[in-house]
Coordinates of C-alpha atoms in Angstrom, one line a residue:
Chain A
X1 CA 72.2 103.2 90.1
X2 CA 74.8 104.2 92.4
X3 CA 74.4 105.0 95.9
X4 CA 73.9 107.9 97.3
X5 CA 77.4 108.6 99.6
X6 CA 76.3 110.5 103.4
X7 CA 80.1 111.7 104.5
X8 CA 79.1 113.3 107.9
X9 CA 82.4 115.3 109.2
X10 CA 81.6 114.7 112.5
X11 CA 80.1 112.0 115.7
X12 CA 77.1 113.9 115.8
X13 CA 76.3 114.5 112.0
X14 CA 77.0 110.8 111.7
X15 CA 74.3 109.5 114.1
X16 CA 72.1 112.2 112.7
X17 CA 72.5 110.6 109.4
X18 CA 72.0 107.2 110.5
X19 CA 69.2 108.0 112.5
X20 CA 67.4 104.4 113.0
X21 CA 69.4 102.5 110.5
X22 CA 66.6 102.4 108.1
X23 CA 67.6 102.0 104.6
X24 CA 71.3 102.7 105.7
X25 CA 74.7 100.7 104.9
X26 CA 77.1 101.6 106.8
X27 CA 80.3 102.2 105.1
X28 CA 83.8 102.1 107.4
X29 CA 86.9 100.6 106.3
X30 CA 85.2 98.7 103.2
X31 CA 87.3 95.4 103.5
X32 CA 84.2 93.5 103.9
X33 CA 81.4 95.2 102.3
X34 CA 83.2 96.6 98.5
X35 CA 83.7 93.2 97.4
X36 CA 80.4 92.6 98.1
X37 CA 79.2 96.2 96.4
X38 CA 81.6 95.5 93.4
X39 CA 80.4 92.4 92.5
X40 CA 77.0 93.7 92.6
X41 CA 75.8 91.3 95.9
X42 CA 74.9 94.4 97.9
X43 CA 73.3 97.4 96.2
X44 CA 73.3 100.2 98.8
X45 CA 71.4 103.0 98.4
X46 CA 71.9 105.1 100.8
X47 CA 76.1 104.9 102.5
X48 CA 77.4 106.3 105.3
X49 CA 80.8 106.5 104.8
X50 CA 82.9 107.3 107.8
X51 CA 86.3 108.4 106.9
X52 CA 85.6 112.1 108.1
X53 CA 83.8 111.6 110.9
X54 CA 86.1 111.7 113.5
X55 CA 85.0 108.6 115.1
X56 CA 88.9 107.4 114.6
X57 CA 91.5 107.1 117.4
X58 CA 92.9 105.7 120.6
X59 CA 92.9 107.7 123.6
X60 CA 93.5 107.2 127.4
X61 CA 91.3 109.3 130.0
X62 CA 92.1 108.3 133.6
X63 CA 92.1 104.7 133.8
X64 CA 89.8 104.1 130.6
X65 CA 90.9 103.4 126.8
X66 CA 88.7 104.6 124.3
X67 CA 89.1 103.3 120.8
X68 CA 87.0 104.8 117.7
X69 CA 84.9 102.5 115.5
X70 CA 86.8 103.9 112.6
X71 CA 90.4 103.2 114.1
X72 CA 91.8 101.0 111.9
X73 CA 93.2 97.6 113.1
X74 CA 96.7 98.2 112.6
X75 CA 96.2 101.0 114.9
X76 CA 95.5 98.2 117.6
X77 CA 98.9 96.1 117.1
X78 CA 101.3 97.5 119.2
X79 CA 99.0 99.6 120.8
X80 CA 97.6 100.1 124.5
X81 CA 96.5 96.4 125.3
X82 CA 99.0 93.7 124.5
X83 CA 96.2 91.2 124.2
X84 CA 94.0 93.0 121.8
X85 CA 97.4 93.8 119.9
X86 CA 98.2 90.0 119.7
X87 CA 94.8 89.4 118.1
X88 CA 94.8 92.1 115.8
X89 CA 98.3 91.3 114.3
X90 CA 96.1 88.2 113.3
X91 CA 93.6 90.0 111.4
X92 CA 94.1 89.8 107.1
X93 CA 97.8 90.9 106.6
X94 CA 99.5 94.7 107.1
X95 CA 97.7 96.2 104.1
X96 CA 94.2 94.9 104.9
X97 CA 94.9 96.0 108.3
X98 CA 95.3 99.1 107.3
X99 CA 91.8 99.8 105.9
X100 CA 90.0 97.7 108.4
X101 CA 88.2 98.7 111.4
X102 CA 87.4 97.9 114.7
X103 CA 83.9 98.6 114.0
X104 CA 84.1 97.0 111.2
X105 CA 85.0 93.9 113.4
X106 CA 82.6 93.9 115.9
X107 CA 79.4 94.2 113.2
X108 CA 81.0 91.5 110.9
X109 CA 78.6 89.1 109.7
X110 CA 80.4 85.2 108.9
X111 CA 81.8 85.5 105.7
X112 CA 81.4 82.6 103.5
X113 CA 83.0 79.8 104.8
X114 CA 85.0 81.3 107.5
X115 CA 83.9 83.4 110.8
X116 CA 84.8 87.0 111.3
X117 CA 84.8 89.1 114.2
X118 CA 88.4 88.0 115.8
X119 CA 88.7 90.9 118.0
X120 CA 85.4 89.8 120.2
X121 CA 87.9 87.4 121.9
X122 CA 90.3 89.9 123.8
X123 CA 87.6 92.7 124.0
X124 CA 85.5 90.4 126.1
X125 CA 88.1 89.0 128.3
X126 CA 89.2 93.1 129.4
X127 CA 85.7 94.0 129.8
X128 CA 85.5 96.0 127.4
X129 CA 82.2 97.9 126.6
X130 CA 81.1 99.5 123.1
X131 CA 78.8 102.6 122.9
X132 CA 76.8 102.7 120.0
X133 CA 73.6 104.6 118.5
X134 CA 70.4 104.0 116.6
X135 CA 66.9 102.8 117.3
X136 CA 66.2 103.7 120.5
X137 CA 69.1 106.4 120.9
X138 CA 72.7 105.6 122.2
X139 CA 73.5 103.2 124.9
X140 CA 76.9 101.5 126.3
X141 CA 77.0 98.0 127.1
X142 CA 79.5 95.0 127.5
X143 CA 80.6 93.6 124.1
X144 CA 79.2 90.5 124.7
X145 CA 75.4 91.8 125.1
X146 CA 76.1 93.8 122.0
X147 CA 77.3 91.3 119.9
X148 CA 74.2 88.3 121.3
X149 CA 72.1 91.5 120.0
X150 CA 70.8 92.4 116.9
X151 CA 73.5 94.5 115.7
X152 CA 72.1 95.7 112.1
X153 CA 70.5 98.7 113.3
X154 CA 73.7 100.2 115.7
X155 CA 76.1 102.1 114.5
X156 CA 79.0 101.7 116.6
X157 CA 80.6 104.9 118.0
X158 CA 83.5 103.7 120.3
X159 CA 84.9 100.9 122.6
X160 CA 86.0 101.5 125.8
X161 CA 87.9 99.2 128.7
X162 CA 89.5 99.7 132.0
X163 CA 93.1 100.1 131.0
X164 CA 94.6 96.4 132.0
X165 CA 96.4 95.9 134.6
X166 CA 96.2 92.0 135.3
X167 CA 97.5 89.3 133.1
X168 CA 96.1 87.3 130.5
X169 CA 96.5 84.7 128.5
X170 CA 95.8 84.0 124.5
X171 CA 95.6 81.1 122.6
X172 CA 94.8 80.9 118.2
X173 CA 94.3 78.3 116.3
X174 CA 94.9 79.3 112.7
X175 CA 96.7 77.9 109.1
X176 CA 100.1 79.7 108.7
X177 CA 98.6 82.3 106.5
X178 CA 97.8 86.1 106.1
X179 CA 94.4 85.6 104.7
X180 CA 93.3 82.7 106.6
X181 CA 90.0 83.4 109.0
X182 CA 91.1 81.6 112.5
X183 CA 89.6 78.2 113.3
X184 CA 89.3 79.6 116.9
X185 CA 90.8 82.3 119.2
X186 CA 90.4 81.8 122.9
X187 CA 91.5 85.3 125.1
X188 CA 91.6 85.3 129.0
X189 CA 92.3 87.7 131.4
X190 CA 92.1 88.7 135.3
X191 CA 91.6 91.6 136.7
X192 CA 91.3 91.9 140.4
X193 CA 91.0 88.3 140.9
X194 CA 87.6 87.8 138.6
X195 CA 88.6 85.6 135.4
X196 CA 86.6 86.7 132.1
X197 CA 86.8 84.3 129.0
X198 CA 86.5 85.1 125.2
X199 CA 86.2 83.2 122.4
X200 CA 86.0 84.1 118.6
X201 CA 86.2 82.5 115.3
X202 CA 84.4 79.5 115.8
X203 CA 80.9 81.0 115.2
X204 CA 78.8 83.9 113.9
X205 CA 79.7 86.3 117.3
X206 CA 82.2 85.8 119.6
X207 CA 81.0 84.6 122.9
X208 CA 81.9 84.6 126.5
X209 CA 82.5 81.6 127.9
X210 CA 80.7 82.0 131.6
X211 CA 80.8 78.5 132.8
X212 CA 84.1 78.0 132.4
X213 CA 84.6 81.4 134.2
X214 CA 83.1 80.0 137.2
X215 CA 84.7 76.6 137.5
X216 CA 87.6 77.0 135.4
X217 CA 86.9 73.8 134.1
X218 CA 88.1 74.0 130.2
X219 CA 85.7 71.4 129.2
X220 CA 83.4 74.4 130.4
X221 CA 84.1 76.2 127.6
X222 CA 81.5 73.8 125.5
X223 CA 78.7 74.9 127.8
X224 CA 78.6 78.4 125.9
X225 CA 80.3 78.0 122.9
X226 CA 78.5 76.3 119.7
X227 CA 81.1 75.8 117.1
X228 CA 80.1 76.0 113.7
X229 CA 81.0 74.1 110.5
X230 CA 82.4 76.1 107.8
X231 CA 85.3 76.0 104.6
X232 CA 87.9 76.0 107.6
X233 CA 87.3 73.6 110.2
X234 CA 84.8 71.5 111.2
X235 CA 82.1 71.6 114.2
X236 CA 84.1 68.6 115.6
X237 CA 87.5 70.1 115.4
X238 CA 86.6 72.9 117.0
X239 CA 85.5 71.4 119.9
X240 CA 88.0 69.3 120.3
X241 CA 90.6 71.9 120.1
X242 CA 88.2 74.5 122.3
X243 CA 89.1 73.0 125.8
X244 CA 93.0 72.5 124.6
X245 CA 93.3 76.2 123.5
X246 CA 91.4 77.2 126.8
X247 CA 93.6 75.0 129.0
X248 CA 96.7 76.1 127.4
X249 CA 95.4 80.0 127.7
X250 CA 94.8 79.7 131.7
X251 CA 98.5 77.9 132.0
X252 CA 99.5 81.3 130.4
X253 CA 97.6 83.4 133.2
X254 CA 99.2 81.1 135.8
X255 CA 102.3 81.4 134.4
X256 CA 102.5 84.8 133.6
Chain B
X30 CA 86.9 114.7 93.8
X31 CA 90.7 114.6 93.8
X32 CA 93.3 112.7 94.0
X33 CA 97.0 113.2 93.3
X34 CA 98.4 110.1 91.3
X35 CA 101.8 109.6 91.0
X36 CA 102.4 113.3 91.3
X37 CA 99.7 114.4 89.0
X38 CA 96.5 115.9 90.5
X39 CA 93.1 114.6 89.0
X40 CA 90.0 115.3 89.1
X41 CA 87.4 112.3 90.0
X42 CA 84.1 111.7 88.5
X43 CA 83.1 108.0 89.3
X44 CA 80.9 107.4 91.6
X45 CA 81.8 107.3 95.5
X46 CA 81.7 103.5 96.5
X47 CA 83.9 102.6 92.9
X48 CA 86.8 101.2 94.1
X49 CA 90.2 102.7 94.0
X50 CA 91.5 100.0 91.2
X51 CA 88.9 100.9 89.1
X52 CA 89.2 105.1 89.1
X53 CA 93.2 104.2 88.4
X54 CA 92.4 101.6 85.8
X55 CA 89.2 102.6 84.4
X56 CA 88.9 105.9 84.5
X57 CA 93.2 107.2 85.1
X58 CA 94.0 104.8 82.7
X59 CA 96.9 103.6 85.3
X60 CA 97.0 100.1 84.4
X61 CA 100.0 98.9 86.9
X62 CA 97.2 98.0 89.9
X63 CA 95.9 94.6 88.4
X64 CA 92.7 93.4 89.0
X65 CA 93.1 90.1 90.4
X66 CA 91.0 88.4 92.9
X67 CA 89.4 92.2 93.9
X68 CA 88.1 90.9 97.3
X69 CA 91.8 91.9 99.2
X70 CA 93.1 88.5 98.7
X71 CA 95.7 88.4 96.3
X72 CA 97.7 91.6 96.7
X73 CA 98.3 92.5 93.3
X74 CA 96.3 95.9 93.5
X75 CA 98.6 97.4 96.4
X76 CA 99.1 100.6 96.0
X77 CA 100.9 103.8 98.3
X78 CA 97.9 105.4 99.5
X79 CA 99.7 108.8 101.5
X80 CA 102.9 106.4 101.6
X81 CA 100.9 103.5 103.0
X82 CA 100.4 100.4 101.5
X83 CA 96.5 99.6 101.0
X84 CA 94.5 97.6 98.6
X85 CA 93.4 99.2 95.9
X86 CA 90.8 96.7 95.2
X87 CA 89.2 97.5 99.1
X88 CA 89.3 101.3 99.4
X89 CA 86.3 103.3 97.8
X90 CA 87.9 106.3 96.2
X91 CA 85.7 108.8 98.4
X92 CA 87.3 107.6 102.0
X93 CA 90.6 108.8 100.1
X94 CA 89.1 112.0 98.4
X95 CA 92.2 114.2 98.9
X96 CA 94.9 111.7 98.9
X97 CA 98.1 111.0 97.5
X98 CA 98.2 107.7 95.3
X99 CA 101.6 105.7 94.5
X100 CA 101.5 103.6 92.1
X101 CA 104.2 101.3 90.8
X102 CA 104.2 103.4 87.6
X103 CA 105.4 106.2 90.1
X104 CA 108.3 104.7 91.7
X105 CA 110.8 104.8 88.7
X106 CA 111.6 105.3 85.1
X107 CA 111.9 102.6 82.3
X108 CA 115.5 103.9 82.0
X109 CA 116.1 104.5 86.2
X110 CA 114.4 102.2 87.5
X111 CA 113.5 102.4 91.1
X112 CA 116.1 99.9 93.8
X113 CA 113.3 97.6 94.0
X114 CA 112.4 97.4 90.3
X115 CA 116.0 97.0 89.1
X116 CA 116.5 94.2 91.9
X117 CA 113.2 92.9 90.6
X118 CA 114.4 92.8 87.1
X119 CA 118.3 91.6 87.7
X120 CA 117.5 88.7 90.1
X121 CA 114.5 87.6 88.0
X122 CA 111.7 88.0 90.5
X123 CA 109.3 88.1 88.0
X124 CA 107.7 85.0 86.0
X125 CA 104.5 86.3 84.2
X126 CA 104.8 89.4 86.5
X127 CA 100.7 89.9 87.2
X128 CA 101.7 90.1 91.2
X129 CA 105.0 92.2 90.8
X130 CA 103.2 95.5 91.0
X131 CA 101.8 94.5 94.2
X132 CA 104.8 93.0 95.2
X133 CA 107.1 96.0 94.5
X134 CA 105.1 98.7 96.2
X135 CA 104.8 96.6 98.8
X136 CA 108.6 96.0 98.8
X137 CA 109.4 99.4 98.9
X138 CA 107.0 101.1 101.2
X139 CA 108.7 98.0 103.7
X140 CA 111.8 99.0 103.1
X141 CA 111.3 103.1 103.3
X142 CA 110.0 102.2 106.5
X143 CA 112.7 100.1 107.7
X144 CA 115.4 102.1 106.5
X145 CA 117.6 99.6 105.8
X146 CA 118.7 96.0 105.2
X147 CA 115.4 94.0 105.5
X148 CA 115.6 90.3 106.8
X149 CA 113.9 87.6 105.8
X150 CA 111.1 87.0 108.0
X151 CA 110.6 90.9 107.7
X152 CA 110.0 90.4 103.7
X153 CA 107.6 87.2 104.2
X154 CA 105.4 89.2 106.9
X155 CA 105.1 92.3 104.6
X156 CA 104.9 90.6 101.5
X157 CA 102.5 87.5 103.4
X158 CA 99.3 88.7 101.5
X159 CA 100.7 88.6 98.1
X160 CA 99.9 86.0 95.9
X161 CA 102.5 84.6 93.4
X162 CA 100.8 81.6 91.6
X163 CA 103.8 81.2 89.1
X164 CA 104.8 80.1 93.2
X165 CA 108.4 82.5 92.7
X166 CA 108.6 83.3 96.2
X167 CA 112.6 82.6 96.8
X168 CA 113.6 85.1 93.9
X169 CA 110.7 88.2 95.0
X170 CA 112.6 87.7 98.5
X171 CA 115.3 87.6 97.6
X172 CA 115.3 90.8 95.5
X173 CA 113.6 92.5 98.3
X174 CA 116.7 91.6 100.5
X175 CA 118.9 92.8 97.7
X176 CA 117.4 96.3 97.0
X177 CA 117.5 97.1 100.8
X178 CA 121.0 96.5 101.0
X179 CA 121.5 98.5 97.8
X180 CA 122.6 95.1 95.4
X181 CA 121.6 96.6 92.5
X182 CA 122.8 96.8 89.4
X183 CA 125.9 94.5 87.7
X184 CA 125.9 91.2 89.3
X185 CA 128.8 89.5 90.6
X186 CA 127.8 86.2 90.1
X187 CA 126.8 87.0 86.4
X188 CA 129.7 86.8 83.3
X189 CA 131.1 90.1 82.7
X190 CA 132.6 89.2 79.6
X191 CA 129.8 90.6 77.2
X192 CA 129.5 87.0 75.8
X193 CA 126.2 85.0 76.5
X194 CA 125.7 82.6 79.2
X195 CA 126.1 78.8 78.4
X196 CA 122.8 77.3 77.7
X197 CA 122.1 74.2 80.3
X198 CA 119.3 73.0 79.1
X199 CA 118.3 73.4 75.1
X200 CA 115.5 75.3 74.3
X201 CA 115.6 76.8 77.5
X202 CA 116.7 80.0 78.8
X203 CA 118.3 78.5 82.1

């Protein structure tokens, strides 16, 4: 039985649509979610597909960016944040980039074997803050909080950050290959003094790493970050590499 | 639903969520997309989605209701060939040729884009998620280099005498 497509042609008509989430698979750029509907893992019966919705695009108002969920990632390289930019060049290669969306990224479950969700990294470490309906009605709140949440009954509408104006730092350890998930991603930047922390790709979410905020002890980074075992690296690797990658991030922000 | 392939406007009837490789091969009977890993791995399934190279293999053919498809079928003639297919073809870029669909729209929608020579580390980033398992990377890059600069056709380092080459190696064509 094939499902039954919802193509709302606007914001509104799309969290209409999704109302609580019930019963509904969300449908953005597809990179994740047709190979799982082609090979018959996922049988949808009700998906709201996004392409019209309007919920694509980058814009600036006053000091704040605001990026759709349904702006695909290749939107992102090159675009108004150099740091998000350097982790989205990561993400798949140019064609997969193409269809996949930062949306997309943020609700990403782990794949098998590998982690998903790259873009948590840099989103965190700007502050960034993603607005997003469903049970409950809408609400905005930092991308960390909505990524420790439970994120199946959301539908993402937009992510917004201050427009950055301090420096950062970025770190990625990852095999020398366009579909390669990363083994982990470490972002950091400052803004106004304060010091926030992201890290992606070594489990289910990305995290931030408070602790090491604080003290800017890289060891720190251990104290919020539980790396996971999977087809690409081990636990072990990962947090031996996690303080390295950390250390070598906040030279970059002294040295920027 | 509609979509334009190759200059020819269609009507759709599969369902929504079928992926775009299927509607071209399945129902368009457009058999150029291959259907290789179909989880956006191998490449093979690129197609020019309005002028854009996409996977086939990842798009649902409603989020591109409308749209105009490329396919490599669409980029030249058996007898005038496209620059990238005839570069393709005189350099010997292709072994068993299941990724040179893939690799040739990819090819050319890099090089439309560039407008000119391509260099090498341009070729490896666009081409970076195709898959060539007979492993003939050195001759697909090197006949994307070629067709950028407009190397196509007679080759200098070929004889022009008509007669064959020497065979090297019995039994072989090398």
């Amino acid at each position: 039985m094939p499902a039954e497509a919802l193509v709302p042609t606007s914001a509104e008509e799309a969290a209409r649509l999704y109302g609580d989430g019930e019963g509904v698979v969300v449908f953005a750029g597809g990179t994740i979610l047709l190979p799982e509907i082609s090979a018959g893992r996922l049988k949808p019966e009700r998906a709201l597909m996004l392409h019209k919705s309007g919920l694509d695009g980058i814009s600036t108002d006053g000091g704040t960016i605001r990026i759709g969920a349904m702006t695909p990632v290749s939107a992102l390289v090159g675009g108004p944040s150099e740091l998000i930019s350097r982790f989205a060049e990561n993400v798949g290669d140019g064609e997969v980039r193409r269809s996949a969306t930062v949306g997309g990224n943020l609700c990403a479950t782990a794949g098998v074997g590998a982690q998903r969700g790259d873009l948590g990294a840099p989103l965190i470490a700007l502050g960034a803050r993603v607005r997003s309906t469903g049970k409950g009605g809408e609400r905005t709140e930092p991308v960390e909080d909505f990524l420790a949440g439970d994120r199946s009954g959301r539908l993402v509408l937009e992510v917004e950050l201050d427009a950055p104006s301090g420096k950062w730092g970025a770190e990625t350890l990852r095999r020398r290959h366009a579909h390669s998930y990363a083994i982990a991603n470490v972002a950091v930047a400052s803004n106004g003094g304060g010091l926030r922390i992201g890290v992606s790709g070594v489990g289910p979410t990305a995290v931030r790493a408070r602790a090491a905020e604080q003290s800017r002890n890289p060891d720190d980074v251990l104290r919020d970050v539980e790396p996971v075992d999977d087809a690409v690296a081990s636990a072990e690797y990962r947090r031996k590499m996690l303080p390295v990658l950390l250390r070598r991030a906040l030279d970059q922000l002294e040295t920027a | 639903m509609k979509l334009t392939v190759n200059g020819i406007e269609q009507e759709i009837f599969s369902p929504p969520l079928t992926p775009l490789l299927h509607v071209l091969r399945d129902e368009l009977d457009v058999t150029s997309p291959k259907a290789g890993c179909q989880q956006g791995g191998c490449g093979t399934c690129t197609v020019l989605i309005d002028g854009e190279p996409r996977r086939s293999c990842l798009t649902a053919v409603a989020a591109v209701d409308g749209s105009e498809i490329t396919t490599l079928e669409g980029l030249g003639e058996p007898e005038q060939l496209s620059p990238v297919q005839a570069a393709f073809h005189e350099r010997y870029a292709a072994q068993c040729g299941f990724c040179t669909p893939g690799m040739v729209v990819a090819a050319t929608a890099l090089i439309e884009r560039k407008g000119g020579p391509v260099e090498r580390d341009e070729v490896l980033e666009a081409l970076g998620g195709h898959y060539c398992r007979c492993t003939g990377y050195v001759k697909i890059v090197d006949a994307v280099m070629a067709a950028s600069r407009g190397q196509t056709g007679a080759r200098e380092d070929e004889p022009e005498t008509g007669e064959e080459a020497p065979v090297m190696i019995p039994g072989s064509p090398a």
